[in-house]
Short mmCIF file of C-alpha atoms in Angstrom, two decimals:
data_model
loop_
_atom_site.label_atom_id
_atom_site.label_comp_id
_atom_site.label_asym_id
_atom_site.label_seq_id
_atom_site.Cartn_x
_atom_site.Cartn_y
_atom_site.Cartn_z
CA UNK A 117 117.22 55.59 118.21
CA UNK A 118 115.28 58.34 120.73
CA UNK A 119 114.25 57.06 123.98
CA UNK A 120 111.17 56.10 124.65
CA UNK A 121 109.98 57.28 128.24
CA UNK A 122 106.43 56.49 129.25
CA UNK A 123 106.65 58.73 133.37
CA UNK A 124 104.27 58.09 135.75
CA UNK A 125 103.30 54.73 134.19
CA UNK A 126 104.53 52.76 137.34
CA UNK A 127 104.39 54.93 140.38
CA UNK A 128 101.27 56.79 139.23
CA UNK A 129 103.48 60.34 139.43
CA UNK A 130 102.03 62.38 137.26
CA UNK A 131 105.20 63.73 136.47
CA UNK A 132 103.87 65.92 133.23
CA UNK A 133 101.79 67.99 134.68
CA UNK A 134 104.11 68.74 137.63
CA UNK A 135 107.28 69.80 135.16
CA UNK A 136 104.33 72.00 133.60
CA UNK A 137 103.40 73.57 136.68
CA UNK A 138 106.99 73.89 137.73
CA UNK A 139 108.04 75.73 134.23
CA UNK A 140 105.03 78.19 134.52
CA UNK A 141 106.89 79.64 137.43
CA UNK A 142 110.07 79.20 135.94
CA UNK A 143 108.96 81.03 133.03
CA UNK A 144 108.09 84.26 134.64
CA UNK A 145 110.83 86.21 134.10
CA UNK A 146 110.53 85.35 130.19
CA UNK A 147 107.20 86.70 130.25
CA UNK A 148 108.02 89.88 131.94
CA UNK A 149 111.06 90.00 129.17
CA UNK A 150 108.36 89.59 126.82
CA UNK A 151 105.78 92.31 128.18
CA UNK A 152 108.95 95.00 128.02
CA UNK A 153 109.48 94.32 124.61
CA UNK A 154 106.42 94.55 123.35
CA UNK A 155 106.06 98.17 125.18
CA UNK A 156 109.21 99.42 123.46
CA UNK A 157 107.50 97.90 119.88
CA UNK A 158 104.43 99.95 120.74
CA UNK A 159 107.26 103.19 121.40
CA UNK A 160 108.96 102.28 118.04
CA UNK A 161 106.03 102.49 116.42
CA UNK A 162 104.60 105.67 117.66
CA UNK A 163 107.87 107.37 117.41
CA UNK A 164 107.98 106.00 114.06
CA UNK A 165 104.56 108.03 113.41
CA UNK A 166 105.13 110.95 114.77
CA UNK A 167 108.44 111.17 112.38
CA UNK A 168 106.46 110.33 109.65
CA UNK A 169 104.03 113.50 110.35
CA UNK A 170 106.70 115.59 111.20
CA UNK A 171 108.19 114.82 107.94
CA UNK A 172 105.75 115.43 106.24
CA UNK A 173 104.90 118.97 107.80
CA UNK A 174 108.55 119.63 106.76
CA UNK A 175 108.10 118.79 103.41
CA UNK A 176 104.75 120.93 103.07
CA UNK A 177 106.53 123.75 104.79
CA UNK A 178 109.32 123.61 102.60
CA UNK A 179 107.14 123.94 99.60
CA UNK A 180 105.35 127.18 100.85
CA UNK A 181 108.81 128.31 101.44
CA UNK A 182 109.40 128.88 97.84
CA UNK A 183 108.16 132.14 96.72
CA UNK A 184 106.54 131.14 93.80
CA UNK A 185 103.90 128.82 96.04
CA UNK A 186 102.42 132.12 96.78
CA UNK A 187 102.06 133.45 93.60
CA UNK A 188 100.08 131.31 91.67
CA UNK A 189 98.32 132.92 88.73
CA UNK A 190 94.96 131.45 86.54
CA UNK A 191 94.90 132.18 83.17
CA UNK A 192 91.58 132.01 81.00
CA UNK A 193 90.70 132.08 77.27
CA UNK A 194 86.95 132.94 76.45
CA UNK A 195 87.91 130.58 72.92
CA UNK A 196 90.48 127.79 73.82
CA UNK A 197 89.71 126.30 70.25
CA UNK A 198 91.32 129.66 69.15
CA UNK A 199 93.34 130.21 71.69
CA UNK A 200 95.09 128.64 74.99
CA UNK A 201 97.51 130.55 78.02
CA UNK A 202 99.39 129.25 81.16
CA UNK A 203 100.69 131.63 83.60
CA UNK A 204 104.10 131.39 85.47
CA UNK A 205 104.39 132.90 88.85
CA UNK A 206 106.25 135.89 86.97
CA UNK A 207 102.68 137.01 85.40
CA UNK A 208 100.89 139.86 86.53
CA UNK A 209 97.41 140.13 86.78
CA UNK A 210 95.97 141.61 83.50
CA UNK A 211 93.34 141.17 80.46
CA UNK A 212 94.13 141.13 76.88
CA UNK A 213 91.79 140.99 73.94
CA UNK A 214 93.48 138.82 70.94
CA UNK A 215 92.17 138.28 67.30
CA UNK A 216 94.71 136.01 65.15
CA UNK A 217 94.55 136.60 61.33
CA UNK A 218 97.18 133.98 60.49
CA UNK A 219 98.82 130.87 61.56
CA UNK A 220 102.65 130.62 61.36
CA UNK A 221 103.03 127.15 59.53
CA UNK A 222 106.46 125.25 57.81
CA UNK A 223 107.86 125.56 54.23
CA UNK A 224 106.94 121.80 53.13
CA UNK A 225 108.81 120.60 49.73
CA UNK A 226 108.56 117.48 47.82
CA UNK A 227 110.86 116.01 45.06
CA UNK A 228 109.13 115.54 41.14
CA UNK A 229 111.04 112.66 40.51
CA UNK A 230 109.89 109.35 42.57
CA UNK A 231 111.88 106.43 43.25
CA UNK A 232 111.24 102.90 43.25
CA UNK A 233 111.10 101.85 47.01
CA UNK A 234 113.14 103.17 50.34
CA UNK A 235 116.38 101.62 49.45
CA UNK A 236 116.77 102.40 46.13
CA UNK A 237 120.02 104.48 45.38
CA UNK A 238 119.94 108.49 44.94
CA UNK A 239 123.27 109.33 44.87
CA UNK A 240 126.82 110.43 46.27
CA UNK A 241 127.18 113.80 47.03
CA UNK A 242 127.48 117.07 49.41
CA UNK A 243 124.08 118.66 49.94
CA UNK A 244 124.40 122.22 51.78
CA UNK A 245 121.16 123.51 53.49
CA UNK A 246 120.15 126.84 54.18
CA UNK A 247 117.04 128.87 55.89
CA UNK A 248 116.22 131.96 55.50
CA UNK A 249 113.50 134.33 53.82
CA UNK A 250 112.74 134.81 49.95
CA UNK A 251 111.98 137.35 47.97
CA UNK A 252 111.38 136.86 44.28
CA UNK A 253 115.17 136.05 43.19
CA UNK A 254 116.48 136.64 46.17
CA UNK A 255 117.44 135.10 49.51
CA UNK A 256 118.08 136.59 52.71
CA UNK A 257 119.96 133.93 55.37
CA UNK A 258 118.23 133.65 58.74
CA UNK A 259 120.12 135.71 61.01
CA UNK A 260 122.23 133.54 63.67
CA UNK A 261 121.80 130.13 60.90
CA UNK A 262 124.59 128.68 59.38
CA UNK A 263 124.07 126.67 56.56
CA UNK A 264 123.77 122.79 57.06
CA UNK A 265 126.23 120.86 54.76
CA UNK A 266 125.71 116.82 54.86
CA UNK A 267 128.40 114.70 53.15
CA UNK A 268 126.04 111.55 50.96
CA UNK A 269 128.43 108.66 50.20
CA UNK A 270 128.19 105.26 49.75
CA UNK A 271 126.81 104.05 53.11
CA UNK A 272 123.96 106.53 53.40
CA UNK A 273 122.99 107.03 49.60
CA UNK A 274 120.19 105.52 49.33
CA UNK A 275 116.40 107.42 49.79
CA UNK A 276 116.15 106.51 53.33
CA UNK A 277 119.88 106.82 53.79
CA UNK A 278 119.32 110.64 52.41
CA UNK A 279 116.40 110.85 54.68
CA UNK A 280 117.64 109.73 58.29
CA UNK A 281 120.85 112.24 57.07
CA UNK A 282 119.08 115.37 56.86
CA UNK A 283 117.04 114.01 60.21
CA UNK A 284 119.93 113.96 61.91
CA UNK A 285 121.64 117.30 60.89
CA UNK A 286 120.51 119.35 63.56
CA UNK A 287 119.11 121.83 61.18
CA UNK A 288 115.08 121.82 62.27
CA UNK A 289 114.22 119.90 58.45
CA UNK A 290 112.30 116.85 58.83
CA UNK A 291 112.48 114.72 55.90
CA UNK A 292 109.78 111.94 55.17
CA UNK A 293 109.62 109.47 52.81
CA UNK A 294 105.63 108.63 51.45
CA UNK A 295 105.03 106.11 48.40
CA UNK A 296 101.79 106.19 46.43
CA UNK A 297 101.22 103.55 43.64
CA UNK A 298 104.28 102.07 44.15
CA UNK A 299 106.41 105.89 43.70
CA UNK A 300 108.38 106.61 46.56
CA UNK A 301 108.46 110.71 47.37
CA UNK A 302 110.91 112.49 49.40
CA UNK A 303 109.36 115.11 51.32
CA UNK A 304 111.04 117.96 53.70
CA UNK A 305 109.48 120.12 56.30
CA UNK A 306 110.87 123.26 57.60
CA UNK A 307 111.09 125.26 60.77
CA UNK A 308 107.88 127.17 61.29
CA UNK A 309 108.21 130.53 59.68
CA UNK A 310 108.66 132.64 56.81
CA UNK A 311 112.49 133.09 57.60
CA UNK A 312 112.64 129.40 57.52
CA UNK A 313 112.44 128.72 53.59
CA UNK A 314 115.03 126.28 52.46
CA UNK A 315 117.55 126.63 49.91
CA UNK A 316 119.33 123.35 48.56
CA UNK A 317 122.31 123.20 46.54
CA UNK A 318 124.05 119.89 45.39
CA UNK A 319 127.52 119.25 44.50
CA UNK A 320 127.48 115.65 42.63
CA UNK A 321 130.46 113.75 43.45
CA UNK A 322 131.07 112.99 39.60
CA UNK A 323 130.69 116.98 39.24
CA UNK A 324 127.79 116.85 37.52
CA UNK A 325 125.13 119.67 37.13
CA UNK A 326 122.45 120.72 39.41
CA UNK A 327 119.77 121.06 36.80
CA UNK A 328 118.74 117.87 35.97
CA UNK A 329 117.26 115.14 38.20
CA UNK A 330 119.27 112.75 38.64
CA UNK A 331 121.66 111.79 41.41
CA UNK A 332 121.38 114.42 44.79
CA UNK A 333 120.55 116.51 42.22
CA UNK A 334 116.77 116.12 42.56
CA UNK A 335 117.17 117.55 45.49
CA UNK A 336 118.44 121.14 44.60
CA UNK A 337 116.25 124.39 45.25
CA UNK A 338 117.23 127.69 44.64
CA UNK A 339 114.12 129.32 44.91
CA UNK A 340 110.74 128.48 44.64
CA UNK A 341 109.68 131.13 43.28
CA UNK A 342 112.68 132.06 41.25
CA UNK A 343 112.52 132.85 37.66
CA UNK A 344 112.15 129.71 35.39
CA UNK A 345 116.01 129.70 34.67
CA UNK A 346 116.52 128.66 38.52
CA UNK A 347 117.36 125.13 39.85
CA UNK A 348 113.84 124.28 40.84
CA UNK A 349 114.09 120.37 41.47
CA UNK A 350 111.58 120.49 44.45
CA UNK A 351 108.38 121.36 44.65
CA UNK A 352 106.56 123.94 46.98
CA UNK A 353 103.39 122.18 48.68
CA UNK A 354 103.33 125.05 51.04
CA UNK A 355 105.05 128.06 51.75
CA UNK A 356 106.59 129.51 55.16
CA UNK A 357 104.42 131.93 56.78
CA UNK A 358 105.12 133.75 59.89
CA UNK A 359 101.85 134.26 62.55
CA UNK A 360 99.68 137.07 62.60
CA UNK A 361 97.83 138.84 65.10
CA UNK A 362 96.65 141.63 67.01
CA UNK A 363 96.85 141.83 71.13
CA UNK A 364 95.05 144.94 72.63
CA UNK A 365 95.09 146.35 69.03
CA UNK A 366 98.87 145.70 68.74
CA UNK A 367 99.58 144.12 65.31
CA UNK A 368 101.99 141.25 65.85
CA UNK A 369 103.97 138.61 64.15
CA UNK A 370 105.55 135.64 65.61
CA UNK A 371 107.69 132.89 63.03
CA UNK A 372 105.90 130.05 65.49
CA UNK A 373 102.05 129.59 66.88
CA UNK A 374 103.95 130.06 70.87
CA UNK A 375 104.84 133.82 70.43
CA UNK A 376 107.66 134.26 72.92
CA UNK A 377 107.63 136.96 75.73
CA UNK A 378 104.08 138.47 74.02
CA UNK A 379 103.05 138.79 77.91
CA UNK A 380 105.36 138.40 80.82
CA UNK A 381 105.18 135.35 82.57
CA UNK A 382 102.58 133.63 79.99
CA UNK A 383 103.11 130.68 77.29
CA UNK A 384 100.43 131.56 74.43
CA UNK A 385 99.83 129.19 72.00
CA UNK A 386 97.64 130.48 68.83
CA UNK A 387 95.47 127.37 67.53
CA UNK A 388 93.36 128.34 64.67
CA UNK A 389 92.09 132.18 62.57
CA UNK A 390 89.97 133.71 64.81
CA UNK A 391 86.40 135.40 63.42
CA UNK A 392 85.55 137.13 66.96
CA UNK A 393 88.04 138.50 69.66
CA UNK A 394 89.19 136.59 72.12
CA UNK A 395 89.61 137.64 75.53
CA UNK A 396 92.39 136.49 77.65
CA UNK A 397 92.69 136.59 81.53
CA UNK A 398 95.31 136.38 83.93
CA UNK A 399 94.82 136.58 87.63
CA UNK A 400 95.75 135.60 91.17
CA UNK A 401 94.51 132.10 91.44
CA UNK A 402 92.91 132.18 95.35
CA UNK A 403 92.13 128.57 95.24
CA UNK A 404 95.37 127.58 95.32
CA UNK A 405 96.28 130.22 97.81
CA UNK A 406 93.52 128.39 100.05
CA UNK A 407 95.35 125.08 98.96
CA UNK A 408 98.62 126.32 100.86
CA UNK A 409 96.88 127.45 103.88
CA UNK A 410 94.58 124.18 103.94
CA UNK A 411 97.04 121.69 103.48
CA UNK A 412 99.09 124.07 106.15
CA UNK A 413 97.09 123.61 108.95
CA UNK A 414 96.28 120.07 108.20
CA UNK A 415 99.61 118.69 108.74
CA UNK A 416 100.03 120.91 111.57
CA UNK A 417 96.49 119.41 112.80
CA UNK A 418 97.05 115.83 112.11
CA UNK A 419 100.51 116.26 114.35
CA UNK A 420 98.91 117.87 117.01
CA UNK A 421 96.37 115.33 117.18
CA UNK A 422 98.81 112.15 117.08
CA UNK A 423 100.79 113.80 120.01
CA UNK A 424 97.87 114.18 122.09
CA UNK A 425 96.53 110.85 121.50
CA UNK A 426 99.61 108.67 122.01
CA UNK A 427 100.47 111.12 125.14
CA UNK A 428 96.89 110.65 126.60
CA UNK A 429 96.58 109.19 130.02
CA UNK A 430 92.75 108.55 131.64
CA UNK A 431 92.59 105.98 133.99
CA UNK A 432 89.10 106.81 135.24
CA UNK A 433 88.19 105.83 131.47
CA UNK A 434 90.80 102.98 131.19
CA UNK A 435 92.68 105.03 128.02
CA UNK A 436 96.13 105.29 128.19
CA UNK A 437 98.45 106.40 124.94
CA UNK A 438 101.65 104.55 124.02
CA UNK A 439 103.65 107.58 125.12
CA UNK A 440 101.84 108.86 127.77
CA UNK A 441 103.47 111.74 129.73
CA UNK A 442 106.75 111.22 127.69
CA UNK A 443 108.75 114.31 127.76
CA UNK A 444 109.88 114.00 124.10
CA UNK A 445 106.30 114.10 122.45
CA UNK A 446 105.11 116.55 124.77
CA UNK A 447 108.08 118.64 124.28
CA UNK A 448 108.20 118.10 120.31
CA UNK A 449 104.30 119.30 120.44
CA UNK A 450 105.25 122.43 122.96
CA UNK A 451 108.33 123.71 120.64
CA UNK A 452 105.34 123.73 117.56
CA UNK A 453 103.29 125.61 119.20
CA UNK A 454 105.92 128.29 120.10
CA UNK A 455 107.13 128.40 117.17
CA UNK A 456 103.57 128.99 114.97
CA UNK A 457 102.45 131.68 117.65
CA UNK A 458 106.00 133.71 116.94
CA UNK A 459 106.28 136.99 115.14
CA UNK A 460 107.45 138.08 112.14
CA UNK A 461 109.65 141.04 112.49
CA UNK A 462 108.98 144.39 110.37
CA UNK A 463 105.63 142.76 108.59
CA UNK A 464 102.41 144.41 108.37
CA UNK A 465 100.94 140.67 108.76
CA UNK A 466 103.37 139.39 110.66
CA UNK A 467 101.32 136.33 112.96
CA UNK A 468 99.44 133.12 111.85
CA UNK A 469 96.43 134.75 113.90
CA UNK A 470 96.54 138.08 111.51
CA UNK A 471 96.80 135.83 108.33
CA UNK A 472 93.74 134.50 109.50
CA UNK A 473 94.78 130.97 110.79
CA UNK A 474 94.10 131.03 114.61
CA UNK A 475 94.88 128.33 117.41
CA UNK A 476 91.59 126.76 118.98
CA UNK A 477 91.12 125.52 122.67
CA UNK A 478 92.00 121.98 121.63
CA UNK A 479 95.08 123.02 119.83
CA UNK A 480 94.10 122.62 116.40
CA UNK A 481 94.01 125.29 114.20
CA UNK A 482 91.19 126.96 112.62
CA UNK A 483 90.56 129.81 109.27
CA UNK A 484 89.68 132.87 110.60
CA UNK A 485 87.55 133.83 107.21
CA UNK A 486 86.84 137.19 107.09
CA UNK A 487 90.66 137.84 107.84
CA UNK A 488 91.83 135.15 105.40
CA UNK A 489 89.51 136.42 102.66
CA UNK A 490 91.30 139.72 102.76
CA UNK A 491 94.47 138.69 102.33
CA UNK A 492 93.83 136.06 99.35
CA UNK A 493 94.18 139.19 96.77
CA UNK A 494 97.11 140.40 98.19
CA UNK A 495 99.45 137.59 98.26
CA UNK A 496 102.43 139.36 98.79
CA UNK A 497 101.84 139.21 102.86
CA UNK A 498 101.68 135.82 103.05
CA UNK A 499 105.00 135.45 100.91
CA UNK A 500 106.21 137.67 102.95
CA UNK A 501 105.13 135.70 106.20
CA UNK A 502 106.07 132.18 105.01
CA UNK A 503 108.83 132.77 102.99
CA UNK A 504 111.21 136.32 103.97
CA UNK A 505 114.51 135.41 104.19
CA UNK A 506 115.43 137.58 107.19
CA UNK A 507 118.79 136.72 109.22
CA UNK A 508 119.27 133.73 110.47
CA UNK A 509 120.94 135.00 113.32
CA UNK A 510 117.26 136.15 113.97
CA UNK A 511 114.73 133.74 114.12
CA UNK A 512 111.79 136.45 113.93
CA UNK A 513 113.70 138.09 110.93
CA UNK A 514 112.71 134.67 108.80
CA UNK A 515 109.70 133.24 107.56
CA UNK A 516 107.59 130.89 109.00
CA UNK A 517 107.87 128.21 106.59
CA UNK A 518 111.24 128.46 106.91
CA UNK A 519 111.52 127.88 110.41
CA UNK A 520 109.26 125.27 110.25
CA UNK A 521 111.35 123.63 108.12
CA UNK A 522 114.50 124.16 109.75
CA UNK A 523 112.44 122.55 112.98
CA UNK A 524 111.01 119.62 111.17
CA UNK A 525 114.64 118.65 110.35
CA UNK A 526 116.14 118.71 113.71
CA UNK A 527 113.56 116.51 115.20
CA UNK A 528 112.54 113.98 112.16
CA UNK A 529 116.50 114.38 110.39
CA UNK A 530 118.67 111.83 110.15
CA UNK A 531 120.61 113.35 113.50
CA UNK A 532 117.10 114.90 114.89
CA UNK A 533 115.60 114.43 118.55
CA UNK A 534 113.58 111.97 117.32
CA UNK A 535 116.18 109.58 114.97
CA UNK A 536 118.06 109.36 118.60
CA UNK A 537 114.95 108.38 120.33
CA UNK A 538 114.32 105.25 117.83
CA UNK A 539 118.10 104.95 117.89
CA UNK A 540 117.66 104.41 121.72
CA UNK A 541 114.42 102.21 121.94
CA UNK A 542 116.01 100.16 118.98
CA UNK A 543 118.86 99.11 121.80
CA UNK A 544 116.20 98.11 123.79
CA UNK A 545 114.71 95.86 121.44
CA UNK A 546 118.17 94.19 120.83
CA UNK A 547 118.99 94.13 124.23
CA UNK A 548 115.52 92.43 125.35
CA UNK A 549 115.94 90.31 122.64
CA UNK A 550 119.32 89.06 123.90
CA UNK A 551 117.67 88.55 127.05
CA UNK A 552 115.14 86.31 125.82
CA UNK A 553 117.05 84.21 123.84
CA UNK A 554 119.49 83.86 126.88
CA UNK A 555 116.25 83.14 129.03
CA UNK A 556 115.00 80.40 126.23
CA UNK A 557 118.36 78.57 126.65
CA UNK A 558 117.85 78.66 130.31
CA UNK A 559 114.60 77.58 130.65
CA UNK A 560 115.30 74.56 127.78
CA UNK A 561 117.81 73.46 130.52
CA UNK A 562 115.61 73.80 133.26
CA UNK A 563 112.94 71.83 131.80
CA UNK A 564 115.67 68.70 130.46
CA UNK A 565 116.70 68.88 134.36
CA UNK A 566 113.26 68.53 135.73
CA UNK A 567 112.40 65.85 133.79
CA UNK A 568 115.25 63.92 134.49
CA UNK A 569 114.88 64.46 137.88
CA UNK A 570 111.02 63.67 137.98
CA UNK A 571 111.64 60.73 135.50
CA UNK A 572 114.26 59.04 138.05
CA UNK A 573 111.98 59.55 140.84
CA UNK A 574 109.06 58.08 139.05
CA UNK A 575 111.43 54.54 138.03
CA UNK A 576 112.45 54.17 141.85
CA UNK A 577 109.07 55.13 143.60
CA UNK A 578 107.58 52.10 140.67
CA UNK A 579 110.87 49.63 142.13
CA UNK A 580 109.44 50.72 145.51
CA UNK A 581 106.09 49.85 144.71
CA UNK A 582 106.85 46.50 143.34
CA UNK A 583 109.70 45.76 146.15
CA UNK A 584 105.95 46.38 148.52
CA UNK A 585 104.15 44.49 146.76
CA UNK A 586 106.48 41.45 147.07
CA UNK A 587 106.61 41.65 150.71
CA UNK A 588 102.99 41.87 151.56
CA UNK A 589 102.48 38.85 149.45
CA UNK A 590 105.04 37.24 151.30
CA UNK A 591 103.41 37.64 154.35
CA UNK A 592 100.16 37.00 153.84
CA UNK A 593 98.53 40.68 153.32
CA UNK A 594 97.19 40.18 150.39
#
């Protein structure tokens, strides 16, 4: 069972309140523990900011490093229902006037006879497909195609068995199955193109011939427009047609609707006959030019500001930052600035300040417009100063970007100034921690010490008390 202790009860020592006073001043040094490690939080956590922000200038500087993120090109269509372009960073700027006469669109063939359902048996077979172009009687093989030859037996011969087969051939056919009124149809789409019409010859496994319907055999083709003697088993819903059109009065043909290569550096898709030109436009796009330099100096602004607020110290107006004076933020914020004010060796815009991004007397940074504006058409100078590849035996031979990133490693990196800092201060915390847990233990003792020690004194100044009592009763004083 716990004891039971009532202190104070018979010698009127209010032996609580003095163990609390005691451990107040006992507990001191705990509190000071406590005060330290909550400082070095406070550190951890700015530290752990200012990596975050230095990160993340790194990772916007390594984007603008990349050649391409200063070539970025807008393309237009006056008739996207016609028409519709995107531009690569390998486009130059340029305008094109399109009119489209024809769409390129599939061979699409259906069988005459129908079958019951799905699953209902065709047949056992080889069929052998082939693309290519017709003429009359006679077929030309796609240049580069090999024919397609599918082996039908008994685990596959059935309508849907036939269908997932050619589906899975590799050759560009798509075969579909649709049912009307209870008559299943097999129906095959080809490539787009006029060198993509299909011919389909059967060889029955019981050797049977091609010409009737029965079996694979429904699913033979010579031509379809060969003479009536042909194997004409499927029927023509549409024929292959290559794309038509004119570009800057260039007549054109493409076998798909995204004519390859038609402009450098430009996907165009053809969407419908046109019954007016088109016009088409490709050009430097400057608002994501500004993009770069905007969300450039941001992350170089929100650093700067972050360093000078957790490095602030104002005593007259009682504001002091979590890092004030320290030599690592101050120094991380110095090494910036040097590094954005260098020079670019051999360039005709070789500064931040001639690109039109300027240092202000608070340290942020600032547009210069008028010369930003004249650089946005000619972004080829601020490739050059972000991104040049220089020697990196040289500094000033490289781009800025890529010193920036280079920088943004060595302090926020896994081995950076920074990691080592939060390395350090994360010591600390163990350390202090070890210290207060060592101080709790003390202090636990303490306490069980004073008690006993207070709780002893209270029982004999109570014997005392009664012993007195006794004796003045005894004689009379009372």
């Amino acid at each position: 069972m716990p004891t039971l202790t009532s202190t104070g009860v018979g010698s009127g020592l209010d032996v609580n309140n003095i163990v609390t006073s005691l451990m107040s001043l006992e507990r001191r040094p705990l509190t000071l523990l406590q005060q330290q490690a909550s400082t070095v939080q406070t550190k951890l956590s700015a530290f752990g900011t200012l990596k975050g922000q230095v990160a993340s200038l790194g990772d916007v500087a390594a984007r603008l490093a990349d050649p391409a993120a200063w070539n970025p090109m807008r393309a237009d269509s006056s008739n996207t229902a016609a028409a519709t372009l995107t531009a690569s960073a390998k486009a130059a700027p340029g305008s094109y006037r399109l009119e489209v006469q024809q769409l390129a669109q599939p061979q699409v063939l259906a069988t005459q006879k129908t079958w019951d359902s799905a699953s209902a048996v065709v047949g056992t077979g080889t069929l052998r497909i082939e693309l290519g172009t017709t003429s009359g009687d006679s077929f030309t093989p796609r240049e580069g195609s090999e024919p397609f030859t599918l082996e039908i037996g008994a685990g596959n011969n059935t309508l849907a068995g036939v269908r997932d087969a050619i589906n899975a051939s590799g050759s560009g056919v798509r075969a579909s199955i649709v049912t009307s009124g209870g008559a299943s149809y097999l129906t095959l789409r080809a490539p787009d193109g006029a060198d993509s019409t299909l011919r389909i010859t059967v060889q029955e496994s019981d050797g049977s011939s091609n010409s009737d319907m029965e079996g694979l055999s429904a699913l033979a083709l010579d031509l379809p427009d060969a003479p009536a003697a042909a194997v004409r088993n499927l029927r023509q819903t549409q024929a292959g047609q290559d794309a038509r059109f004119t570009l800057n009065g260039l007549e054109l043909t493409s076998a798909n609707n995204t004519p390859a290569n038609v402009i450098e550096g430009v996907t165009l898709t053809l969407r419908q006959v046109t019954t007016a030109p088109v016009d088409l436009n490709v050009a430097i796009d400057t608002s994501a030019l500004r993009k770069n330099i905007t969300d450039f100096m941001n992350a170089v602004n929100t650093l700067t500001r972050t360093v000078q607020s957790q490095t602030q110290s104002d005593p007259a107006a009682g504001t002091r930052g979590p890092l004030q004076a320290g030599s690592t933020a101050l120094g991380l914020l110095g090494s910036l600035r040097e590094l954005l004010r260098g020079e670019l060796t051999g360039a005709s815009v070789g500064t931040l300040s001639a690109a039109g991004m300027a240092f202000q007397r608070d340290g942020s940074m600032a547009t210069v417009e008028t010369r930003l504006a004249a650089l946005l058409d000619k972004p080829a100078e601020l490739a050059r100063l972000f991104t040049q590849e220089g020697d990196a035996q040289d500094p000033r031979s490289r781009g800025l970007a890529l010193r920036l990133k280079d920088w943004a490693k060595a302090i926020a990196g896994d081995q950076g100034s920074l990691a080592n800092r939060v390395s350090s201060l994360n010591g600390s915390t163990r350390l202090l921690q070890k210290q207060q847990d060592a101080m709790e233990e003390k202090l636990a003792r303490t306490e069980a010490r004073l008690r006993a020690q207070y709780q002893r004194l209270d029982t004999q100044m109570a014997q005392l008390n009664g012993q007195l009592g006794n004796m003045r009763a005894v004689l009379g004083l009372e």
